[in-house]
């Protein structure tokens, strides 16, 4: 290569001197001619290699089944490589052309060398971007924080590249530079604190499988409630259900508490856990006439008959005085209503009967006695889930009056007037 370059550029100066031109004129004129020759050949090399690389990659991409080569074209990897080859030619040509101009040779040599380093890093970046896009097409990697890993690798490469640039620019040995950087490591840690914390968080999030792309998470601190669409080194992007986007620092995923709904989505049902408040004064024992009337309610008709026979046998066997309802064993309207709701839930088609199905009474409060429904729906889709829950509670609220129960509500002026 050096001999070829000497043959290409070193013929001009002797020829100009032979024609009788002075040293200075011959030197600058030969320099201008050599620069023109170098520019012509650099452009020619760029044109040829760009055509060859782009055409060759297009042919390969069509013949192969993998999408990786197509993504290399999309990320313009071949285009940047075609820039690099003529730059290497120029880098080798500058010492030959400027051998009589030491200052300019040193300066231009460093600038072109720095440009080559930056362009090389950019080419590596496009390759990693293509790799990222390719892995995201694979189902086993689609929910992994690939962006975080690639960002970490690129940060390391950029640090190495910048170190080489500084050492090249100021003629500092790499060992000396690294020693200096070690001495100011505290400042470096302070400057790159968020990046370091993000890197640690990304590793922990990935290893512990805390969050995946596509997960539905709720993070009250940041007002996030939606699907994770991107996991980077520093941030996690969440597309909320109102189509807004919330950006969460990655480190917050391990330092703060958030809710991941993946377990629910992967399970066999979505939980309904909601209660209504029953007015305590409306709860009472049921008389025989009331039980006879409530036997018309089909879901509890058989239950009333069986339980009433058991209660009557017990009261007779123990000679219970039933002139006062509190004596002996009795059915209450609240207990019968709970049984009715349990039967209703067992017959409701959209609930998963293999999971918990419960209608229970909670601790009494100043507002009344909570009656809680604790069940799981088969359909976990948000709209269908809300419809099922509303349908169940519509029926519960409408059924309360048939058992002579009342729902607690705050008094209004209209209530007082009546």
Tab-separated table of C-alpha atoms in Angstrom:
chain	number	residue	atom	x	y	z
A	1	UNK	CA	0.000	0.000	0.000
A	2	UNK	CA	2.703	2.622	0.859
A	3	UNK	CA	4.510	1.983	-2.460
A	4	UNK	CA	1.266	2.313	-4.396
A	5	UNK	CA	0.535	5.623	-2.674
A	6	UNK	CA	4.035	6.921	-3.325
A	7	UNK	CA	3.704	6.025	-6.978
A	8	UNK	CA	0.298	7.732	-7.071
A	9	UNK	CA	1.290	11.001	-5.393
A	10	UNK	CA	5.077	11.444	-5.572
A	11	UNK	CA	5.446	11.910	-9.309
A	12	UNK	CA	4.055	15.444	-9.342
A	13	UNK	CA	6.692	17.413	-7.395
A	14	UNK	CA	9.771	16.170	-9.326
A	15	UNK	CA	7.993	16.840	-12.603
A	16	UNK	CA	7.139	20.431	-11.600
A	17	UNK	CA	10.707	21.049	-10.481
A	18	UNK	CA	11.952	19.697	-13.784
A	19	UNK	CA	9.759	22.235	-15.531
A	20	UNK	CA	11.675	24.981	-13.739
A	21	UNK	CA	9.211	25.905	-10.994
A	22	UNK	CA	10.563	27.062	-7.668
A	23	UNK	CA	10.563	24.981	-4.519
A	24	UNK	CA	7.660	26.763	-2.845
A	25	UNK	CA	5.489	26.983	-5.959
A	26	UNK	CA	6.196	23.374	-6.865
A	27	UNK	CA	5.410	22.232	-3.343
A	28	UNK	CA	2.029	23.974	-3.095
A	29	UNK	CA	1.035	23.173	-6.664
A	30	UNK	CA	1.896	19.494	-6.231
A	31	UNK	CA	-0.047	19.534	-2.954
A	32	UNK	CA	-3.129	20.889	-4.717
A	33	UNK	CA	-2.814	18.316	-7.499
A	34	UNK	CA	-2.370	15.470	-4.994
A	35	UNK	CA	-5.375	16.599	-2.982
A	36	UNK	CA	-7.449	16.616	-6.174
A	37	UNK	CA	-6.170	13.116	-7.064
A	38	UNK	CA	-6.888	11.851	-3.541
A	39	UNK	CA	-10.396	13.326	-3.586
A	40	UNK	CA	-11.110	11.756	-6.963
A	41	UNK	CA	-9.946	8.296	-5.920
A	42	UNK	CA	-11.694	8.577	-2.520
A	43	UNK	CA	-14.977	9.399	-4.236
A	44	UNK	CA	-14.416	6.617	-6.772
A	45	UNK	CA	-13.737	4.110	-3.995
A	46	UNK	CA	-16.838	5.314	-2.128
A	47	UNK	CA	-19.025	5.054	-5.233
A	48	UNK	CA	-17.758	1.573	-6.173
A	49	UNK	CA	-17.923	0.118	-2.685
A	50	UNK	CA	-21.310	1.634	-1.935
A	51	UNK	CA	-22.718	0.153	-5.130
A	52	UNK	CA	-21.099	-3.224	-4.457
A	53	UNK	CA	-22.082	-3.393	-0.776
A	54	UNK	CA	-25.660	-2.210	-1.251
A	55	UNK	CA	-26.246	-4.422	-4.275
A	56	UNK	CA	-24.558	-7.421	-2.696
A	57	UNK	CA	-26.484	-7.036	0.573
A	58	UNK	CA	-29.770	-6.654	-1.315
A	59	UNK	CA	-29.100	-9.892	-3.215
A	60	UNK	CA	-28.162	-11.726	-0.007
A	61	UNK	CA	-31.236	-10.377	1.799
A	62	UNK	CA	-33.541	-11.672	-0.944
A	63	UNK	CA	-32.023	-15.151	-0.962
A	64	UNK	CA	-31.816	-15.731	2.781
A	65	UNK	CA	-34.755	-16.541	5.046
A	66	UNK	CA	-33.450	-14.590	8.015
A	67	UNK	CA	-34.614	-11.018	8.616
A	68	UNK	CA	-31.293	-9.901	10.105
A	69	UNK	CA	-29.726	-8.863	6.781
A	70	UNK	CA	-32.889	-6.920	5.894
A	71	UNK	CA	-32.590	-5.078	9.187
A	72	UNK	CA	-28.942	-4.272	8.441
A	73	UNK	CA	-30.117	-2.568	5.267
A	74	UNK	CA	-32.905	-0.770	7.140
A	75	UNK	CA	-30.403	0.537	9.715
A	76	UNK	CA	-28.055	1.698	6.869
A	77	UNK	CA	-25.088	-0.385	8.005
A	78	UNK	CA	-23.757	-0.887	4.458
A	79	UNK	CA	-24.069	2.835	3.762
A	80	UNK	CA	-21.842	3.754	6.714
A	81	UNK	CA	-19.325	1.017	5.838
A	82	UNK	CA	-19.038	2.535	2.357
A	83	UNK	CA	-18.056	5.820	4.068
A	84	UNK	CA	-15.391	4.072	6.135
A	85	UNK	CA	-13.386	2.545	3.245
A	86	UNK	CA	-12.539	5.838	1.457
A	87	UNK	CA	-11.764	7.378	4.836
A	88	UNK	CA	-9.147	4.677	5.418
A	89	UNK	CA	-7.709	5.494	1.990
A	90	UNK	CA	-7.507	9.193	2.909
A	91	UNK	CA	-5.970	8.333	6.305
A	92	UNK	CA	-3.187	6.397	4.586
A	93	UNK	CA	-2.728	9.049	1.882
A	94	UNK	CA	-2.357	12.106	4.144
A	95	UNK	CA	1.171	11.215	5.432
A	96	UNK	CA	2.357	10.777	1.836
A	97	UNK	CA	0.766	13.972	0.510
A	98	UNK	CA	1.714	16.142	3.501
A	99	UNK	CA	5.160	14.713	4.230
A	100	UNK	CA	6.677	18.153	3.626
A	101	UNK	CA	4.022	19.852	5.801
A	102	UNK	CA	4.576	18.236	9.202
A	103	UNK	CA	2.152	20.462	11.158
A	104	UNK	CA	-0.719	19.929	8.730
A	105	UNK	CA	0.042	16.227	8.441
A	106	UNK	CA	-0.182	15.844	12.206
A	107	UNK	CA	-3.408	17.845	12.510
A	108	UNK	CA	-5.286	16.301	9.564
A	109	UNK	CA	-4.059	12.836	10.474
A	110	UNK	CA	-5.550	13.189	13.967
A	111	UNK	CA	-8.839	14.635	12.702
A	112	UNK	CA	-9.334	11.867	10.154
A	113	UNK	CA	-8.351	9.247	12.742
A	114	UNK	CA	-10.962	10.639	15.145
A	115	UNK	CA	-13.568	10.626	12.383
A	116	UNK	CA	-12.733	6.980	11.606
A	117	UNK	CA	-13.167	6.030	15.284
A	118	UNK	CA	-16.530	7.805	15.515
A	119	UNK	CA	-17.724	6.291	12.242
A	120	UNK	CA	-16.635	2.815	13.381
A	121	UNK	CA	-18.609	3.231	16.602
A	122	UNK	CA	-21.611	4.375	14.574
A	123	UNK	CA	-21.346	1.279	12.354
A	124	UNK	CA	-21.230	-0.937	15.441
A	125	UNK	CA	-24.292	0.900	16.751
A	126	UNK	CA	-26.253	0.205	13.551
A	127	UNK	CA	-25.317	-3.486	13.786
A	128	UNK	CA	-26.529	-3.650	17.385
A	129	UNK	CA	-29.728	-1.829	16.423
A	130	UNK	CA	-30.338	-4.415	13.707
A	131	UNK	CA	-29.661	-7.162	16.249
A	132	UNK	CA	-32.118	-5.532	18.661
A	133	UNK	CA	-34.848	-5.337	16.034
A	134	UNK	CA	-34.145	-8.936	15.000
A	135	UNK	CA	-34.375	-10.293	18.563
A	136	UNK	CA	-37.633	-8.422	19.136
A	137	UNK	CA	-39.134	-10.409	16.269
A	138	UNK	CA	-38.431	-13.607	18.209
A	139	UNK	CA	-41.228	-14.563	20.660
A	140	UNK	CA	-38.744	-15.681	23.328
A	141	UNK	CA	-37.048	-12.252	23.329
A	142	UNK	CA	-40.001	-9.956	22.593
A	143	UNK	CA	-40.610	-9.174	26.279
A	144	UNK	CA	-36.946	-8.854	27.309
A	145	UNK	CA	-35.245	-5.457	27.970
A	146	UNK	CA	-32.892	-5.813	24.991
A	147	UNK	CA	-32.532	-2.021	24.692
A	148	UNK	CA	-30.951	-1.885	28.145
A	149	UNK	CA	-28.287	-4.450	27.285
A	150	UNK	CA	-27.418	-2.791	23.996
A	151	UNK	CA	-27.228	0.613	25.673
A	152	UNK	CA	-24.808	-0.765	28.283
A	153	UNK	CA	-22.579	-2.272	25.577
A	154	UNK	CA	-22.638	0.962	23.562
A	155	UNK	CA	-21.797	3.054	26.627
A	156	UNK	CA	-18.741	0.884	27.245
A	157	UNK	CA	-17.711	1.136	23.576
A	158	UNK	CA	-18.235	4.907	23.534
A	159	UNK	CA	-16.119	5.275	26.679
A	160	UNK	CA	-13.344	3.240	25.083
A	161	UNK	CA	-13.668	5.235	21.864
A	162	UNK	CA	-13.573	8.572	23.686
A	163	UNK	CA	-10.548	7.403	25.635
A	164	UNK	CA	-8.737	6.536	22.399
A	165	UNK	CA	-9.772	9.889	20.881
A	166	UNK	CA	-8.473	11.880	23.852
A	167	UNK	CA	-5.221	9.928	23.942
A	168	UNK	CA	-4.813	10.441	20.185
A	169	UNK	CA	-5.724	14.117	20.277
A	170	UNK	CA	-3.413	15.085	23.151
A	171	UNK	CA	-0.731	12.412	22.668
A	172	UNK	CA	-1.523	10.849	26.020
A	173	UNK	CA	-0.894	7.160	26.610
A	174	UNK	CA	-4.018	5.132	27.325
A	175	UNK	CA	-2.542	3.821	30.626
A	176	UNK	CA	-1.927	7.357	31.852
A	177	UNK	CA	-5.419	8.413	30.826
A	178	UNK	CA	-7.065	5.505	32.650
A	179	UNK	CA	-5.008	6.295	35.746
A	180	UNK	CA	-6.242	9.888	35.623
A	181	UNK	CA	-9.833	8.747	35.170
A	182	UNK	CA	-9.451	6.468	38.194
A	183	UNK	CA	-8.337	9.437	40.273
A	184	UNK	CA	-11.493	11.366	39.367
A	185	UNK	CA	-13.769	8.312	39.594
A	186	UNK	CA	-15.878	9.958	42.313
A	187	UNK	CA	-16.750	12.790	39.933
A	188	UNK	CA	-17.423	10.290	37.146
A	189	UNK	CA	-19.753	8.288	39.393
A	190	UNK	CA	-21.591	11.486	40.327
A	191	UNK	CA	-21.991	12.495	36.673
A	192	UNK	CA	-23.084	9.027	35.529
A	193	UNK	CA	-25.106	8.228	38.650
A	194	UNK	CA	-28.408	7.764	36.798
A	195	UNK	CA	-26.767	5.577	34.158
A	196	UNK	CA	-25.127	3.371	36.808
A	197	UNK	CA	-28.358	3.068	38.794
A	198	UNK	CA	-30.268	2.352	35.595
A	199	UNK	CA	-27.801	-0.351	34.629
A	200	UNK	CA	-28.049	-2.028	38.044
A	201	UNK	CA	-31.850	-1.775	37.939
A	202	UNK	CA	-32.030	-3.193	34.407
A	203	UNK	CA	-29.971	-6.213	35.418
A	204	UNK	CA	-32.092	-6.838	38.521
A	205	UNK	CA	-35.356	-6.337	36.639
A	206	UNK	CA	-34.245	-8.822	33.997
A	207	UNK	CA	-32.804	-11.441	36.365
A	208	UNK	CA	-35.824	-11.318	38.693
A	209	UNK	CA	-38.269	-11.122	35.777
A	210	UNK	CA	-40.030	-8.205	37.454
A	211	UNK	CA	-41.262	-6.472	34.301
A	212	UNK	CA	-41.518	-7.484	30.672
A	213	UNK	CA	-42.487	-5.536	27.594
A	214	UNK	CA	-46.243	-5.924	27.243
A	215	UNK	CA	-46.909	-6.237	30.987
A	216	UNK	CA	-49.755	-4.232	32.478
A	217	UNK	CA	-48.387	-2.343	35.484
A	218	UNK	CA	-49.835	0.184	37.914
A	219	UNK	CA	-47.419	2.672	39.498
A	220	UNK	CA	-49.358	5.183	41.600
A	221	UNK	CA	-46.295	7.319	42.383
A	222	UNK	CA	-45.880	8.228	38.701
A	223	UNK	CA	-49.540	7.966	37.712
A	224	UNK	CA	-48.840	5.014	35.412
A	225	UNK	CA	-51.582	2.517	34.618
A	226	UNK	CA	-51.101	0.680	31.342
A	227	UNK	CA	-48.851	-1.529	29.226
A	228	UNK	CA	-45.046	-1.412	29.226
A	229	UNK	CA	-43.926	-0.560	25.692
A	230	UNK	CA	-40.198	0.005	26.187
A	231	UNK	CA	-37.513	-0.781	28.774
A	232	UNK	CA	-34.322	1.262	28.444
A	233	UNK	CA	-31.243	1.676	30.573
A	234	UNK	CA	-32.600	4.802	32.254
A	235	UNK	CA	-36.368	4.684	31.749
A	236	UNK	CA	-39.383	2.447	31.352
A	237	UNK	CA	-42.162	3.738	29.080
A	238	UNK	CA	-45.760	2.885	29.904
A	239	UNK	CA	-48.645	3.524	27.513
A	240	UNK	CA	-51.572	4.288	29.798
A	241	UNK	CA	-55.113	3.222	28.985
A	242	UNK	CA	-56.015	6.829	28.176
A	243	UNK	CA	-53.318	6.690	25.437
A	244	UNK	CA	-50.941	8.963	27.324
A	245	UNK	CA	-47.347	7.862	27.958
A	246	UNK	CA	-45.666	7.817	31.365
A	247	UNK	CA	-41.886	7.616	31.695
A	248	UNK	CA	-40.637	5.894	34.852
A	249	UNK	CA	-36.971	5.798	35.982
A	250	UNK	CA	-35.825	2.178	35.740
A	251	UNK	CA	-34.314	2.353	39.211
A	252	UNK	CA	-37.754	3.119	40.676
A	253	UNK	CA	-38.895	-0.392	39.745
A	254	UNK	CA	-36.612	-1.822	42.436
A	255	UNK	CA	-36.694	1.062	44.921
A	256	UNK	CA	-40.469	1.656	45.007
A	257	UNK	CA	-43.574	-0.503	45.045
A	258	UNK	CA	-45.648	-1.067	41.924
A	259	UNK	CA	-48.257	-3.582	40.769
A	260	UNK	CA	-47.707	-5.970	37.880
A	261	UNK	CA	-50.902	-7.574	36.552
A	262	UNK	CA	-49.096	-10.291	34.578
A	263	UNK	CA	-49.930	-12.954	37.174
A	264	UNK	CA	-53.629	-12.178	36.856
A	265	UNK	CA	-53.510	-12.238	33.057
A	266	UNK	CA	-51.690	-15.577	33.092
A	267	UNK	CA	-54.054	-17.090	35.668
A	268	UNK	CA	-57.432	-18.749	35.123
A	269	UNK	CA	-59.494	-15.791	36.267
A	270	UNK	CA	-59.652	-12.132	37.246
A	271	UNK	CA	-60.768	-11.339	40.750
A	272	UNK	CA	-63.896	-9.430	41.733
A	273	UNK	CA	-63.620	-8.207	45.312
A	274	UNK	CA	-66.314	-5.664	46.113
A	275	UNK	CA	-68.832	-5.146	48.891
A	276	UNK	CA	-72.055	-3.320	49.658
A	277	UNK	CA	-73.097	-1.999	53.071
A	278	UNK	CA	-76.256	-3.445	54.639
A	279	UNK	CA	-78.112	-1.271	57.148
A	280	UNK	CA	-77.772	-3.103	60.478
A	281	UNK	CA	-81.281	-2.270	61.731
A	282	UNK	CA	-82.836	-4.044	58.729
A	283	UNK	CA	-81.392	-7.442	59.799
A	284	UNK	CA	-83.888	-9.596	61.762
A	285	UNK	CA	-85.277	-13.089	62.336
A	286	UNK	CA	-87.771	-14.412	59.786
A	287	UNK	CA	-91.258	-15.560	60.748
A	288	UNK	CA	-92.941	-18.653	59.304
A	289	UNK	CA	-95.144	-16.503	57.094
A	290	UNK	CA	-92.113	-14.697	55.709
A	291	UNK	CA	-90.337	-17.992	55.085
A	292	UNK	CA	-93.383	-19.285	53.277
A	293	UNK	CA	-93.314	-16.198	51.050
A	294	UNK	CA	-89.573	-16.505	50.383
A	295	UNK	CA	-89.910	-20.145	49.366
A	296	UNK	CA	-91.154	-18.771	46.062
A	297	UNK	CA	-87.556	-17.624	45.395
A	298	UNK	CA	-86.367	-20.669	43.449
A	299	UNK	CA	-82.645	-20.496	44.243
A	300	UNK	CA	-83.258	-20.809	48.010
A	301	UNK	CA	-86.579	-22.674	48.045
A	302	UNK	CA	-85.018	-26.079	48.706
A	303	UNK	CA	-82.516	-24.618	51.150
A	304	UNK	CA	-85.307	-22.989	53.210
A	305	UNK	CA	-87.224	-26.262	53.395
A	306	UNK	CA	-84.207	-28.312	54.467
A	307	UNK	CA	-82.940	-25.777	56.982
A	308	UNK	CA	-86.394	-25.116	58.423
A	309	UNK	CA	-86.933	-28.845	59.016
A	310	UNK	CA	-83.560	-29.058	60.801
A	311	UNK	CA	-84.354	-25.992	62.915
A	312	UNK	CA	-87.860	-27.228	63.805
A	313	UNK	CA	-86.518	-30.630	64.868
A	314	UNK	CA	-83.865	-28.981	67.018
A	315	UNK	CA	-86.302	-26.578	68.663
A	316	UNK	CA	-88.841	-29.371	69.374
A	317	UNK	CA	-86.151	-31.712	70.692
A	318	UNK	CA	-84.902	-29.043	73.100
A	319	UNK	CA	-88.406	-27.774	73.990
A	320	UNK	CA	-87.642	-24.238	72.815
A	321	UNK	CA	-90.237	-21.550	73.577
A	322	UNK	CA	-90.836	-19.964	70.160
A	323	UNK	CA	-93.198	-17.303	71.462
A	324	UNK	CA	-90.077	-15.107	71.422
A	325	UNK	CA	-88.106	-15.317	68.109
A	326	UNK	CA	-84.711	-15.035	69.807
A	327	UNK	CA	-85.108	-18.417	71.479
A	328	UNK	CA	-83.598	-21.466	69.827
A	329	UNK	CA	-82.397	-21.591	66.272
A	330	UNK	CA	-83.762	-19.276	63.566
A	331	UNK	CA	-83.194	-18.108	60.023
A	332	UNK	CA	-82.352	-14.447	59.458
A	333	UNK	CA	-83.076	-12.436	56.360
A	334	UNK	CA	-79.375	-11.530	56.079
A	335	UNK	CA	-78.219	-15.164	56.326
A	336	UNK	CA	-80.810	-16.234	53.777
A	337	UNK	CA	-79.750	-13.420	51.460
A	338	UNK	CA	-76.100	-14.527	51.676
A	339	UNK	CA	-77.182	-18.041	50.746
A	340	UNK	CA	-79.204	-16.679	47.844
A	341	UNK	CA	-76.232	-14.698	46.527
A	342	UNK	CA	-73.953	-17.754	46.875
A	343	UNK	CA	-76.423	-19.837	44.829
A	344	UNK	CA	-76.708	-17.041	42.289
A	345	UNK	CA	-72.929	-16.880	41.887
A	346	UNK	CA	-72.664	-20.668	41.540
A	347	UNK	CA	-75.121	-20.500	38.656
A	348	UNK	CA	-73.598	-17.438	37.011
A	349	UNK	CA	-72.023	-18.664	33.726
A	350	UNK	CA	-69.074	-16.233	33.454
A	351	UNK	CA	-67.417	-17.126	36.777
A	352	UNK	CA	-64.641	-19.667	37.219
A	353	UNK	CA	-66.086	-22.280	39.596
A	354	UNK	CA	-62.656	-23.892	40.100
A	355	UNK	CA	-61.390	-20.791	41.913
A	356	UNK	CA	-62.647	-19.108	45.077
A	357	UNK	CA	-66.366	-18.307	44.957
A	358	UNK	CA	-67.492	-16.612	48.128
A	359	UNK	CA	-70.155	-14.327	49.538
A	360	UNK	CA	-69.087	-13.293	53.023
A	361	UNK	CA	-69.882	-10.896	55.839
A	362	UNK	CA	-67.094	-8.545	56.921
A	363	UNK	CA	-66.416	-6.690	60.150
A	364	UNK	CA	-69.357	-4.350	60.986
A	365	UNK	CA	-68.664	-0.653	60.509
A	366	UNK	CA	-70.319	2.590	61.529
A	367	UNK	CA	-71.988	2.698	58.104
A	368	UNK	CA	-73.382	-0.826	58.295
A	369	UNK	CA	-72.383	-4.440	57.755
A	370	UNK	CA	-70.326	-5.087	54.592
A	371	UNK	CA	-71.458	-7.964	52.402
A	372	UNK	CA	-68.512	-8.839	50.156
A	373	UNK	CA	-68.487	-10.832	46.944
A	374	UNK	CA	-65.166	-12.553	46.274
A	375	UNK	CA	-65.105	-14.409	42.929
A	376	UNK	CA	-63.052	-14.781	39.742
A	377	UNK	CA	-64.290	-14.147	36.217
A	378	UNK	CA	-63.305	-16.402	33.326
A	379	UNK	CA	-63.015	-13.447	30.965
A	380	UNK	CA	-60.097	-11.166	31.953
A	381	UNK	CA	-60.580	-8.546	29.252
A	382	UNK	CA	-61.167	-5.149	30.838
A	383	UNK	CA	-64.493	-4.316	29.174
A	384	UNK	CA	-66.003	-7.771	29.705
A	385	UNK	CA	-64.741	-7.921	33.276
A	386	UNK	CA	-66.389	-4.604	34.119
A	387	UNK	CA	-69.635	-5.713	32.488
A	388	UNK	CA	-69.730	-8.987	34.472
A	389	UNK	CA	-69.027	-7.210	37.749
A	390	UNK	CA	-71.699	-4.578	37.109
A	391	UNK	CA	-74.214	-7.239	36.072
A	392	UNK	CA	-73.653	-9.196	39.286
A	393	UNK	CA	-74.024	-6.160	41.524
A	394	UNK	CA	-77.050	-4.901	39.606
A	395	UNK	CA	-78.742	-8.164	40.551
A	396	UNK	CA	-77.470	-8.055	44.147
A	397	UNK	CA	-78.749	-4.522	44.742
A	398	UNK	CA	-82.093	-5.245	43.061
A	399	UNK	CA	-82.533	-8.450	45.129
A	400	UNK	CA	-82.029	-6.915	48.563
A	401	UNK	CA	-85.606	-5.655	48.854
A	402	UNK	CA	-87.036	-9.171	48.463
A	403	UNK	CA	-85.328	-10.114	51.740
A	404	UNK	CA	-86.508	-6.985	53.570
A	405	UNK	CA	-82.946	-5.655	53.812
A	406	UNK	CA	-81.749	-2.103	53.210
A	407	UNK	CA	-78.552	-0.694	51.721
A	408	UNK	CA	-76.795	1.990	53.729
A	409	UNK	CA	-76.899	5.426	52.109
A	410	UNK	CA	-76.120	8.843	53.538
A	411	UNK	CA	-79.238	10.782	54.428
A	412	UNK	CA	-80.362	13.580	52.146
A	413	UNK	CA	-82.749	16.469	52.672
A	414	UNK	CA	-85.369	14.626	50.652
A	415	UNK	CA	-85.072	11.573	52.944
A	416	UNK	CA	-85.530	13.718	56.060
A	417	UNK	CA	-88.590	15.460	54.641
A	418	UNK	CA	-90.283	12.122	54.098
